[in-house]
XYZ file of N, CA, C and O in Angstrom:
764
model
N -21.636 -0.912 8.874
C -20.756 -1.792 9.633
C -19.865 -0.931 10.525
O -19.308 0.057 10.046
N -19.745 -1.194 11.519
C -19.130 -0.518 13.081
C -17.927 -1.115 12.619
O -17.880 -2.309 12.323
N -17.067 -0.442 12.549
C -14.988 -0.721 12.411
C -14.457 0.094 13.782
O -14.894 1.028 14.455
N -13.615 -0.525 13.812
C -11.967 0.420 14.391
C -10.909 0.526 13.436
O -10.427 -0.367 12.740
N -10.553 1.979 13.508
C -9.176 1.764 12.558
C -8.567 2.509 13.992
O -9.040 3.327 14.782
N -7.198 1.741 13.886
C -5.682 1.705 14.511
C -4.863 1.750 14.401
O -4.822 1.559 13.186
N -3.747 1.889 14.737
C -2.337 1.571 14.856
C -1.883 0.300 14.425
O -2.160 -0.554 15.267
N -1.182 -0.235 13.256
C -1.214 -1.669 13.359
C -0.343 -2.159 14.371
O 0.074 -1.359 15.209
N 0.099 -3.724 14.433
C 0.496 -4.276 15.725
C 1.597 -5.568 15.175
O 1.110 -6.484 14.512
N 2.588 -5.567 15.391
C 3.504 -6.706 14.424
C 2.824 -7.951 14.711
O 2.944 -8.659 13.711
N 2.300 -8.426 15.429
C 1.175 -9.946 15.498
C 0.544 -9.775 14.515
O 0.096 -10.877 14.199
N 0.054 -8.609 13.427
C -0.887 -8.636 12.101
C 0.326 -8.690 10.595
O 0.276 -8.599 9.369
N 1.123 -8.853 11.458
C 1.970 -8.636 10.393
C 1.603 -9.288 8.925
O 1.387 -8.698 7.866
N 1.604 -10.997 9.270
C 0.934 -11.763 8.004
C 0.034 -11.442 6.993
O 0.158 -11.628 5.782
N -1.245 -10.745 7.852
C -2.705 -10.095 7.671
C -2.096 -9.050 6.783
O -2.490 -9.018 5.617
N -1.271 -8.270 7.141
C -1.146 -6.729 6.338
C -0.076 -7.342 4.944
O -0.656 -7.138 3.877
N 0.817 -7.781 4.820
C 1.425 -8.748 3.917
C 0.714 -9.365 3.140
O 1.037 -9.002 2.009
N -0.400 -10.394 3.078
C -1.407 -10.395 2.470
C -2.030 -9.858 1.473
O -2.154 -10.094 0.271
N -2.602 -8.652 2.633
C -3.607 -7.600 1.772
C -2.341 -6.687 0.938
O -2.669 -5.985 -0.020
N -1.325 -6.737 1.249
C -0.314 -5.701 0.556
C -0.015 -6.422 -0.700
O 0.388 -5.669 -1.587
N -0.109 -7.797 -1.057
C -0.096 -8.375 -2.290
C -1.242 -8.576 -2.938
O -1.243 -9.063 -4.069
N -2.544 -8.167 -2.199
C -3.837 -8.272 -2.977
C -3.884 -6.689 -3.678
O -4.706 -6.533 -4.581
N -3.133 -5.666 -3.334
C -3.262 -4.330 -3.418
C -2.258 -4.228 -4.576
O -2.106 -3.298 -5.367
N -1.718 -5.203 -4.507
C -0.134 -4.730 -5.497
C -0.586 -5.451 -7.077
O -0.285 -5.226 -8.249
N -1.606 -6.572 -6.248
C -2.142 -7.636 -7.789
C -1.130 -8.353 -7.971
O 0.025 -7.937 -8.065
N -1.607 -9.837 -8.054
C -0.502 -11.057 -7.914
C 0.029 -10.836 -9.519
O 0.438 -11.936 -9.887
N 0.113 -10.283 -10.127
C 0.546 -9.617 -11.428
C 1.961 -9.068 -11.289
O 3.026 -9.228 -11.884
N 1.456 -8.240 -10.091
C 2.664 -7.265 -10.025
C 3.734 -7.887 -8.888
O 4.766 -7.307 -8.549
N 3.435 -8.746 -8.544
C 3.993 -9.627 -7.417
C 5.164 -10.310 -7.942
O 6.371 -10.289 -7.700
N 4.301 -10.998 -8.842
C 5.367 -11.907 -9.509
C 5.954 -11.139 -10.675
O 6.754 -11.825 -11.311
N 5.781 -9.894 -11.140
C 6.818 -9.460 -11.892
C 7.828 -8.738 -10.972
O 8.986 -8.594 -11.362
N 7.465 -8.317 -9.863
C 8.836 -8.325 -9.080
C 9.489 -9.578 -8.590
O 10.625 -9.314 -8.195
N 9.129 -11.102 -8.444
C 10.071 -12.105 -7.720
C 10.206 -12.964 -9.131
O 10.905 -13.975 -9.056
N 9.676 -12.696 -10.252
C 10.379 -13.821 -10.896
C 9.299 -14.886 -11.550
O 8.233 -15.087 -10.968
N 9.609 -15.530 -12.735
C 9.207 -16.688 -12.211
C 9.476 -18.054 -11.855
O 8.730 -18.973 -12.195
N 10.616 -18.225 -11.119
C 11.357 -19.045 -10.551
C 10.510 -19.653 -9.179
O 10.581 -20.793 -8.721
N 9.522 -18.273 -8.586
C 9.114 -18.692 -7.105
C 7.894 -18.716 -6.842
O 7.128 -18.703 -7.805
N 7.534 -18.744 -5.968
C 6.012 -18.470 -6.026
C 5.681 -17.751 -5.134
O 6.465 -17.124 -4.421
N 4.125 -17.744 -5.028
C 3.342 -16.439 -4.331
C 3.644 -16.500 -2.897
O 3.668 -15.419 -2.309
N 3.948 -17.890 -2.024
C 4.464 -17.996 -1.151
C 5.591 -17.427 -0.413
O 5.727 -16.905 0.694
N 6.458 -17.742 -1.537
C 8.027 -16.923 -1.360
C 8.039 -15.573 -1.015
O 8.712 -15.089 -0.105
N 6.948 -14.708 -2.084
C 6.567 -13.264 -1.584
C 5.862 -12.934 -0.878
O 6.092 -11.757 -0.601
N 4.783 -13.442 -0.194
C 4.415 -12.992 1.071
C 5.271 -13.515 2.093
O 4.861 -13.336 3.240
N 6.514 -14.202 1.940
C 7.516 -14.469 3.474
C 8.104 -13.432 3.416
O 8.051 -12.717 4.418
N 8.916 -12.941 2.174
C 9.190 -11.517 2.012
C 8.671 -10.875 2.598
O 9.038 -10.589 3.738
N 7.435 -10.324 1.944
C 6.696 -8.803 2.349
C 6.156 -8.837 3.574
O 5.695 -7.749 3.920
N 5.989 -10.237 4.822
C 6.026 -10.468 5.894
C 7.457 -9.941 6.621
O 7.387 -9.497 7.767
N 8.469 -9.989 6.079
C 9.591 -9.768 6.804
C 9.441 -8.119 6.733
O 9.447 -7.377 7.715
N 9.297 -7.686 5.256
C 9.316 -6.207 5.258
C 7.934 -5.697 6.153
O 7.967 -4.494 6.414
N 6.955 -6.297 6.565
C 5.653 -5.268 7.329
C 6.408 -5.311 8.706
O 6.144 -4.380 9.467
N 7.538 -6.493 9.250
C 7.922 -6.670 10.644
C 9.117 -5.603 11.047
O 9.478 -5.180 12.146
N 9.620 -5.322 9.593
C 11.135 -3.703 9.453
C 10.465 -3.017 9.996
O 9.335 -2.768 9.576
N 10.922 -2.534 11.025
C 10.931 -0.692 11.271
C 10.424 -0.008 10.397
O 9.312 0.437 10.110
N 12.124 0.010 9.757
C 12.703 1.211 8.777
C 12.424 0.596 7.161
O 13.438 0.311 6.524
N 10.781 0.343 6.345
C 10.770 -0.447 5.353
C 9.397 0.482 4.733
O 8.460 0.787 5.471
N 9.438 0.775 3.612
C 7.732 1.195 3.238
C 6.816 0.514 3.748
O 5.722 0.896 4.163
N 7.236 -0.463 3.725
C 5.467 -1.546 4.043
C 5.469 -2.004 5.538
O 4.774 -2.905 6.011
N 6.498 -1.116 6.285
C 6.811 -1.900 7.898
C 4.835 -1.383 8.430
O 3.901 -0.827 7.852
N 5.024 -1.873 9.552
C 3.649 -2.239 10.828
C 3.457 -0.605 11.144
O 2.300 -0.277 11.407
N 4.175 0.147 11.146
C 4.455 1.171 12.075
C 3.873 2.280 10.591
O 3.201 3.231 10.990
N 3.977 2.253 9.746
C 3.433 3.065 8.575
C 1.427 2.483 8.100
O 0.548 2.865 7.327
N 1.570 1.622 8.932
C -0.068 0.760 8.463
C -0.969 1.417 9.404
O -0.695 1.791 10.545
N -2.336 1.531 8.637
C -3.482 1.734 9.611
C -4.151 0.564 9.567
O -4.035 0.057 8.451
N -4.989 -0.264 10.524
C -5.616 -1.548 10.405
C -7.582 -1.067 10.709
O -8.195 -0.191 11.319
N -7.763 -1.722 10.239
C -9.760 -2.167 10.304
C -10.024 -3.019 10.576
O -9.854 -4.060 9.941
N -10.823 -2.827 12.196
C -11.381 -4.380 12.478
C -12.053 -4.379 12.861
O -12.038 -3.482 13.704
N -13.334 -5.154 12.857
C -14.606 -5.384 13.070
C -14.987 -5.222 14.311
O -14.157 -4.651 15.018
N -16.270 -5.631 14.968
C -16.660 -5.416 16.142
C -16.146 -6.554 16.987
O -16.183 -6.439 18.212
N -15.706 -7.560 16.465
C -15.250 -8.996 16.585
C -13.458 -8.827 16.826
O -12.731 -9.814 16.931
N -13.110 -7.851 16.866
C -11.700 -7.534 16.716
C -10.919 -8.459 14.910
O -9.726 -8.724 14.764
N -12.107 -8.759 13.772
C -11.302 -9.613 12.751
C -11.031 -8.186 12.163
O -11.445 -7.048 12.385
N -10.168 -8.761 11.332
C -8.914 -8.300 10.502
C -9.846 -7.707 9.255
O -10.446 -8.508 8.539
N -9.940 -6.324 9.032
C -11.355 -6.371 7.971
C -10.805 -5.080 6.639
O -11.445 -4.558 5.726
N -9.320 -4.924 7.093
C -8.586 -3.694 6.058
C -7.209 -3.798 6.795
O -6.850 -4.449 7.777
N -6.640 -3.015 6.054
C -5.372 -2.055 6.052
C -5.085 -0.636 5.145
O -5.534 -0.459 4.012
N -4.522 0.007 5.644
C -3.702 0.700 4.673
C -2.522 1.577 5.225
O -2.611 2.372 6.160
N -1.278 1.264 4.401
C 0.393 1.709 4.348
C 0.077 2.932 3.647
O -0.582 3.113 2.623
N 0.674 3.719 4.397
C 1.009 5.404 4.228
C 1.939 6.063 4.995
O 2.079 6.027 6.217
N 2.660 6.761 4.035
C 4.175 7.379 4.656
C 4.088 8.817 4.113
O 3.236 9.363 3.413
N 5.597 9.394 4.823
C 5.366 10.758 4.031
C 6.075 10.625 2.498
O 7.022 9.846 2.385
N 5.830 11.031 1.874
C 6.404 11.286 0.577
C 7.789 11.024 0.125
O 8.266 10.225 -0.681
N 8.378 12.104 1.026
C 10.015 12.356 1.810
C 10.640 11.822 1.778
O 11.719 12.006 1.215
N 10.131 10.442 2.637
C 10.869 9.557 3.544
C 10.887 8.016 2.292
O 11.494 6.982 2.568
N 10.270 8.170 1.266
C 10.363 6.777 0.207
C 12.248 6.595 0.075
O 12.846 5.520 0.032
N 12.846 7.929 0.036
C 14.136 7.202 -0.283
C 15.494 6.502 0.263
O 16.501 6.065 -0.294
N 14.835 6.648 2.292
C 14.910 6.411 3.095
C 14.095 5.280 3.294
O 14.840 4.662 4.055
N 13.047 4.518 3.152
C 12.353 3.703 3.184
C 12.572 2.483 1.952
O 12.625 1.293 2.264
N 12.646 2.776 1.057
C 12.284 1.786 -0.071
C 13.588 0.988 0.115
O 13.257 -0.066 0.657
N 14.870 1.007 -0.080
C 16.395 0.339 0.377
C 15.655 -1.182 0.568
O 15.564 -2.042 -0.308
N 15.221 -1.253 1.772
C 14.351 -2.538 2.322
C 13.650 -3.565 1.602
O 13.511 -4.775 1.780
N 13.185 -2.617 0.602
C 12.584 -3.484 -0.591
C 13.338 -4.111 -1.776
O 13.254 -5.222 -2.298
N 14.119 -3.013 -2.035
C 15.014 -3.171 -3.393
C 16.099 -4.697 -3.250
O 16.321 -5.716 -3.905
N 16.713 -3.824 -1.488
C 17.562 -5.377 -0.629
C 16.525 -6.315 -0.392
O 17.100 -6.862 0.550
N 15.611 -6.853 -0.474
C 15.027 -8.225 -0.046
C 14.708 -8.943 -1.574
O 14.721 -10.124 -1.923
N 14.415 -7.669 -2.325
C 14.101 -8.448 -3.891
C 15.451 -8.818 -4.424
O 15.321 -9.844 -5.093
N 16.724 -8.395 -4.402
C 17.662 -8.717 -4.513
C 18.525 -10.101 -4.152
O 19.113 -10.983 -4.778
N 18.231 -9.742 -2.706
C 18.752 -11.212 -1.854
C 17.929 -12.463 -1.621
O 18.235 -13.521 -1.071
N 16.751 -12.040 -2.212
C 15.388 -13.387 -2.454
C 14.977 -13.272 -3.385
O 13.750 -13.343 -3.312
N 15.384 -13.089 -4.510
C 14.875 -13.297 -5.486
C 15.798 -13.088 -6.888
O 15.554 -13.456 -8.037
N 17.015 -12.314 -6.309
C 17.969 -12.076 -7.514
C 17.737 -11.329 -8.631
O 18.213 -11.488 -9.756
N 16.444 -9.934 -7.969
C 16.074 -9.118 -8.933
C 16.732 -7.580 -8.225
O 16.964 -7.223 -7.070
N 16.904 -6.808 -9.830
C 16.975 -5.319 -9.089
C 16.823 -4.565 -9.307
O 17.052 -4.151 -10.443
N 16.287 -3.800 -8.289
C 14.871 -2.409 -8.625
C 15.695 -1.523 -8.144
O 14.957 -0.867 -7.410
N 16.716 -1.079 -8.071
C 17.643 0.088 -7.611
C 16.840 1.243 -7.855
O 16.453 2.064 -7.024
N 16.524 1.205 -9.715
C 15.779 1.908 -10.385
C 14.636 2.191 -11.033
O 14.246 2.622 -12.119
N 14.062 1.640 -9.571
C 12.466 1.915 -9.645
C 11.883 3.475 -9.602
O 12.250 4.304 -8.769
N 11.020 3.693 -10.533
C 10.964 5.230 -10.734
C 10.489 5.593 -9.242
O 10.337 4.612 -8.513
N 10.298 6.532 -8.822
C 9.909 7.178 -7.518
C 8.155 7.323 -7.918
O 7.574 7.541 -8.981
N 7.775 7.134 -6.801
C 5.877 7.188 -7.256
C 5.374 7.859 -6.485
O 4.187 7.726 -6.187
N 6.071 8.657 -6.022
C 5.811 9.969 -4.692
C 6.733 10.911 -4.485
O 7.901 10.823 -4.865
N 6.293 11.764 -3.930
C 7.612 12.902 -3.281
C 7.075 13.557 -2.540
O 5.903 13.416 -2.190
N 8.008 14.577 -2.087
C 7.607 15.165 -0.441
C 6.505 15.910 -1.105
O 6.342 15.933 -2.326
N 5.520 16.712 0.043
C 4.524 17.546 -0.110
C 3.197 16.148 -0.059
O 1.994 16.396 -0.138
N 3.603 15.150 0.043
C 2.358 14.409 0.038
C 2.622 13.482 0.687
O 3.775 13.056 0.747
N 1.475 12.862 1.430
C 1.275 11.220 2.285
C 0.955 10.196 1.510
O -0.201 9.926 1.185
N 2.022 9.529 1.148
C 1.659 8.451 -0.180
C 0.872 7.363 0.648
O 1.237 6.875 1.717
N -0.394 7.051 -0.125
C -0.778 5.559 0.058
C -0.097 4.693 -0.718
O -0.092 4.766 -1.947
N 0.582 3.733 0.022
C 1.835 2.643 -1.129
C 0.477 1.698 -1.089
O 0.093 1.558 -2.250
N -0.323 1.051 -0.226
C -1.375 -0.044 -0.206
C -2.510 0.037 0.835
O -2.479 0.136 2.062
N -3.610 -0.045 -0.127
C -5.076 -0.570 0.746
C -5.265 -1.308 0.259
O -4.930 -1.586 -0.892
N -6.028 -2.017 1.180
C -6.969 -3.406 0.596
C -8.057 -4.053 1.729
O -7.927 -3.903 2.944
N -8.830 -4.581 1.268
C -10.089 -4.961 1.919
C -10.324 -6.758 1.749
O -10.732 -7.372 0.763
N -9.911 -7.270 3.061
C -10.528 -8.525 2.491
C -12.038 -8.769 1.629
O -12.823 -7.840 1.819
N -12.377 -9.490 1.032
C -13.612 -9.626 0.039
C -14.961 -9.876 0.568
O -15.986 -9.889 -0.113
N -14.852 -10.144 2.282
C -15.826 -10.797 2.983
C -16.497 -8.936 3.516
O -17.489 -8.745 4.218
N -15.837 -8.138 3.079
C -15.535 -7.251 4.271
C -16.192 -5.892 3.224
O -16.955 -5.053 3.702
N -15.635 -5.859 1.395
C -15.894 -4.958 0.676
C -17.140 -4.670 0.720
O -17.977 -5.446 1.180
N -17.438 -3.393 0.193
C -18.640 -2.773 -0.191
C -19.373 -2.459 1.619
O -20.505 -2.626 2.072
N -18.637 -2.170 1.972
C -18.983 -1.829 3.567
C -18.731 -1.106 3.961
O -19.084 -1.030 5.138
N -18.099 -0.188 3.523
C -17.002 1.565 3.951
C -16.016 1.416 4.851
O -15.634 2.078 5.817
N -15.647 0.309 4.287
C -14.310 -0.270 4.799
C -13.285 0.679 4.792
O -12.865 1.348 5.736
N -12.802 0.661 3.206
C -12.403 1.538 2.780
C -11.962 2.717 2.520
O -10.870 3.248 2.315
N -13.698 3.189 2.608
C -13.527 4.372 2.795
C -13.397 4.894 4.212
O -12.842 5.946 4.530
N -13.948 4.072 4.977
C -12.991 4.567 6.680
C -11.446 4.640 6.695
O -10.773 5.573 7.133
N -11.107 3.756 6.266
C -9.863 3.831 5.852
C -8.966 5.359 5.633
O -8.063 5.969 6.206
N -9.819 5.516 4.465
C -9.407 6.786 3.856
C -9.489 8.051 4.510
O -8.670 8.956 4.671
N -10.387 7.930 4.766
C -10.600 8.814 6.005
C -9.583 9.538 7.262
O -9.246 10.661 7.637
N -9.352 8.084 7.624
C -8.253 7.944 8.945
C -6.629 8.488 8.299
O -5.791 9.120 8.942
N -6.528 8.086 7.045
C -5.559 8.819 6.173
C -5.152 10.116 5.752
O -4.049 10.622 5.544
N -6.762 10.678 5.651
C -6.441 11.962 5.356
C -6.322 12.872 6.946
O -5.692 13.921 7.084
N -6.850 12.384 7.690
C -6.383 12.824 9.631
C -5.179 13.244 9.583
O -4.716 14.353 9.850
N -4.421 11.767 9.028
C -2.892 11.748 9.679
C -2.540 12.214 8.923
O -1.538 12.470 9.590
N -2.242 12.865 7.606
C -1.944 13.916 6.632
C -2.352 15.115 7.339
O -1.301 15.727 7.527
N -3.225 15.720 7.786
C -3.289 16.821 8.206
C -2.618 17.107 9.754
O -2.298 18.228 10.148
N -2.517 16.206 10.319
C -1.709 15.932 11.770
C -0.297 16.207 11.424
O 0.483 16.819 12.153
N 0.091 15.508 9.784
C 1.502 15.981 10.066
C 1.762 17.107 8.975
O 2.884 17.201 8.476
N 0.789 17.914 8.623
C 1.321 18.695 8.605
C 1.251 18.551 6.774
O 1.439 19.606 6.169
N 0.997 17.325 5.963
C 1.301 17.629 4.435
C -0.085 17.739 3.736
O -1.077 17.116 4.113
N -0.063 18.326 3.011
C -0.802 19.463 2.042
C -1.814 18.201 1.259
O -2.996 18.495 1.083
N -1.366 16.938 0.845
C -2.216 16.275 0.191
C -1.737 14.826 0.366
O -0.651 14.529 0.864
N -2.915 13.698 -0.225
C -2.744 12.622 -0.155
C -2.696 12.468 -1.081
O -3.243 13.307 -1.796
N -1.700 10.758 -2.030
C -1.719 10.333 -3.048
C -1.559 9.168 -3.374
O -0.793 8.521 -2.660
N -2.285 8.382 -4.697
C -1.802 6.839 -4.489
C -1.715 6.970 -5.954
O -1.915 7.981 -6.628
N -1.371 5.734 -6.355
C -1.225 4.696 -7.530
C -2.531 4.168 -7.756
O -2.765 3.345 -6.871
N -3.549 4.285 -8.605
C -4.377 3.179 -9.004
C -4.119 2.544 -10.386
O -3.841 3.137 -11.428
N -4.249 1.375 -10.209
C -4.021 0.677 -11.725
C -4.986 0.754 -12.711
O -6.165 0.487 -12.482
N -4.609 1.069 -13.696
C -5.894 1.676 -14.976
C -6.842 0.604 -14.782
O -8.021 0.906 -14.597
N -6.392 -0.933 -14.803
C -7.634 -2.002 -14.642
C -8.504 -2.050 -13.797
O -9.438 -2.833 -13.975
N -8.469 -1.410 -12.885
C -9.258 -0.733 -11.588
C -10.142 0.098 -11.252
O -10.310 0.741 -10.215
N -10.914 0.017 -12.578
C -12.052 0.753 -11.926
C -12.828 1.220 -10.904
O -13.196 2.348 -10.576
N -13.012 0.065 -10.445
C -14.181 0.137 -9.012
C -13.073 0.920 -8.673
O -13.198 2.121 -8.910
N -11.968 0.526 -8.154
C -11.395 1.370 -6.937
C -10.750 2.615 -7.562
O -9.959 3.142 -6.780
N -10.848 3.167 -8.612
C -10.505 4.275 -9.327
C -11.516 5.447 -9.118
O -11.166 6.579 -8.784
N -13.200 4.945 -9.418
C -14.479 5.456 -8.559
C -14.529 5.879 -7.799
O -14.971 7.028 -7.775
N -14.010 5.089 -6.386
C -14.530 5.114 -4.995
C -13.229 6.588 -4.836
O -13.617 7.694 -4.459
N -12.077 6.383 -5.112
C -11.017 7.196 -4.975
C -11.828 8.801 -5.268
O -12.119 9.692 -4.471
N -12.055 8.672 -7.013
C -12.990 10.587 -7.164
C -14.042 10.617 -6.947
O -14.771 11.360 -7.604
N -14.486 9.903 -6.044
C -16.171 10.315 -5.021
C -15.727 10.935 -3.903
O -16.344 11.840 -3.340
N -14.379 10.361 -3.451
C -14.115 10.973 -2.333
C -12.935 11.916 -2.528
O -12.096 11.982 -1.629
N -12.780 12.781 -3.827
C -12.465 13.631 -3.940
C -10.820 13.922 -4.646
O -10.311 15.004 -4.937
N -10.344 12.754 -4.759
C -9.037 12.741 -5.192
C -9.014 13.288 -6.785
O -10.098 13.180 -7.358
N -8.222 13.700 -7.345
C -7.994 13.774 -8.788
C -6.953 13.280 -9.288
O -6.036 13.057 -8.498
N -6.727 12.919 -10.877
C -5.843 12.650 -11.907
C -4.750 13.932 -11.820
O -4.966 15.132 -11.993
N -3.311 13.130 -11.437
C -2.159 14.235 -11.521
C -1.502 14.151 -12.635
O -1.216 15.100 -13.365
N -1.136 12.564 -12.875
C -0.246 12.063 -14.238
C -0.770 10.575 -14.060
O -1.613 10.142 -13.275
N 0.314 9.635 -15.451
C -0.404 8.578 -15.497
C 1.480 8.395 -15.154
O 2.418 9.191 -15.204
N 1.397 7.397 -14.919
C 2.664 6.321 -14.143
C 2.588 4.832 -15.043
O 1.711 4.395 -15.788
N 3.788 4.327 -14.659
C 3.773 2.668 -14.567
C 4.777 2.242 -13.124
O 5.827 2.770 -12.758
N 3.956 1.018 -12.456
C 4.549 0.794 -11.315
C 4.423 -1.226 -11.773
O 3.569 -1.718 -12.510
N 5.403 -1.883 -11.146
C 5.234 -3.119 -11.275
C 4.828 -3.725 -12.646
O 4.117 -4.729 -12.656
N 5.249 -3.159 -13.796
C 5.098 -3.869 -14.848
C 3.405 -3.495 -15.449
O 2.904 -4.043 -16.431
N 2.544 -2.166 -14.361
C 1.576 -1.720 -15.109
C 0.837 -0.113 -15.158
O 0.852 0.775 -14.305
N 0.318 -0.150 -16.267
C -0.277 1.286 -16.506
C -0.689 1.813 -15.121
O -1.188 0.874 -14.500
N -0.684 2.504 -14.674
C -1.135 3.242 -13.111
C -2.016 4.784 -13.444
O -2.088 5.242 -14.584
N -2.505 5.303 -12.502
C -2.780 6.488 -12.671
C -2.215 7.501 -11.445
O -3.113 7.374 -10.612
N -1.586 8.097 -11.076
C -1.073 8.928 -9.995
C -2.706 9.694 -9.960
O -3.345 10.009 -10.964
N -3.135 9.873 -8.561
C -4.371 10.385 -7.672
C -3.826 11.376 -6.860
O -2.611 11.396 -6.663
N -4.606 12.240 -6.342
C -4.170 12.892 -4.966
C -5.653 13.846 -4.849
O -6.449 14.339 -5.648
N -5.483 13.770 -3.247
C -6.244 14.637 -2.583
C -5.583 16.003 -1.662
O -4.725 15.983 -0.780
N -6.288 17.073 -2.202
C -5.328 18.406 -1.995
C -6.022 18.835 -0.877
O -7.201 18.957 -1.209
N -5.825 19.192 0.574
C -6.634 20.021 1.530
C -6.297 21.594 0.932
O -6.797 22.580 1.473
């Protein structure tokens, strides 16, 4: 399958919001908003946060995948490491003021020396196509463009498939984590 990956564009904003709650697992969604609200409530959220600037999950940190058709066929949010404690504020304030939760003291799931992937995801029409892994690809570019030594994400232990696809293409086990209320595995790819 022929893709483009890009620059995302705040008109995808919805699209990347979306896939950023299919990446996070409506699990982990709603153990950050509660259950007072629903899945709705958090993608208006995490819509407001892909449209921030200055937010982990803003437009301007996303790479997008789209078909030959120009459809919407991936994403993935990646920042430098560095910059999470400068970035995350955005999140902690929106779960706070919409939802009346607070993550002040959310452990850190990155640090400098690496280009964190916070979220990929693949619509379902779209998987098993090297979606993905184009994706990844275009990730490890802009890691070496700016300059940091390795890439790293979060996979959730329940995650196989995408735990696979991650050490085929070379990443390894650093430590094990919990993010959003689940077992995780910290990954990274070292140039």
């Amino acid at each position: 399958m022929e893709i483009q990956i890009e620059a995302a564009q705040k008109h995808q904003a919805l699209s990347i919001a979306r896939l950023i709650m299919v990446a996070m697992n409506y699990d982990c969604c709603r153990n950050f908003m509660g259950p007072d609200y629903t899945l709705n409530d958090f993608e208006r959220v995490m819509t407001e946060l892909v449209l921030s600037d200055k937010s982990q999950y803003s437009y301007r940190n996303t790479l997008v995948a789209l078909d030959h058709n120009g459809g919407f066929s991936g994403m993935c949010v990646s920042y430098d490491g560095k910059s999470l404690h400068e970035l995350r504020p955005a999140f902690v304030r929106a779960m706070k003021e919409n939802f009346g939760r607070d993550f002040s003291n959310i452990p850190d799931e990155t640090s400098e020396g690496e280009l964190y992937i916070d979220s990929i995801a693949v619509p379902e029409m779209y998987r098993g196509k090297g979606v993905a892994t184009d994706l990844l690809k275009a990730v490890f570019r802009k890691a070496r463009s700016m300059g940091i030594p390795a890439v790293g994400l979060l996979v959730d232990k329940v995650n196989p498939n995408a735990e696979h696809l991650y050490l085929k293409l070379g990443f390894k086990h650093v430590n094990d984590a919990v993010w959003g209320g689940h077992e995780m595995r910290h990954l990274q790819y070292r140039f």
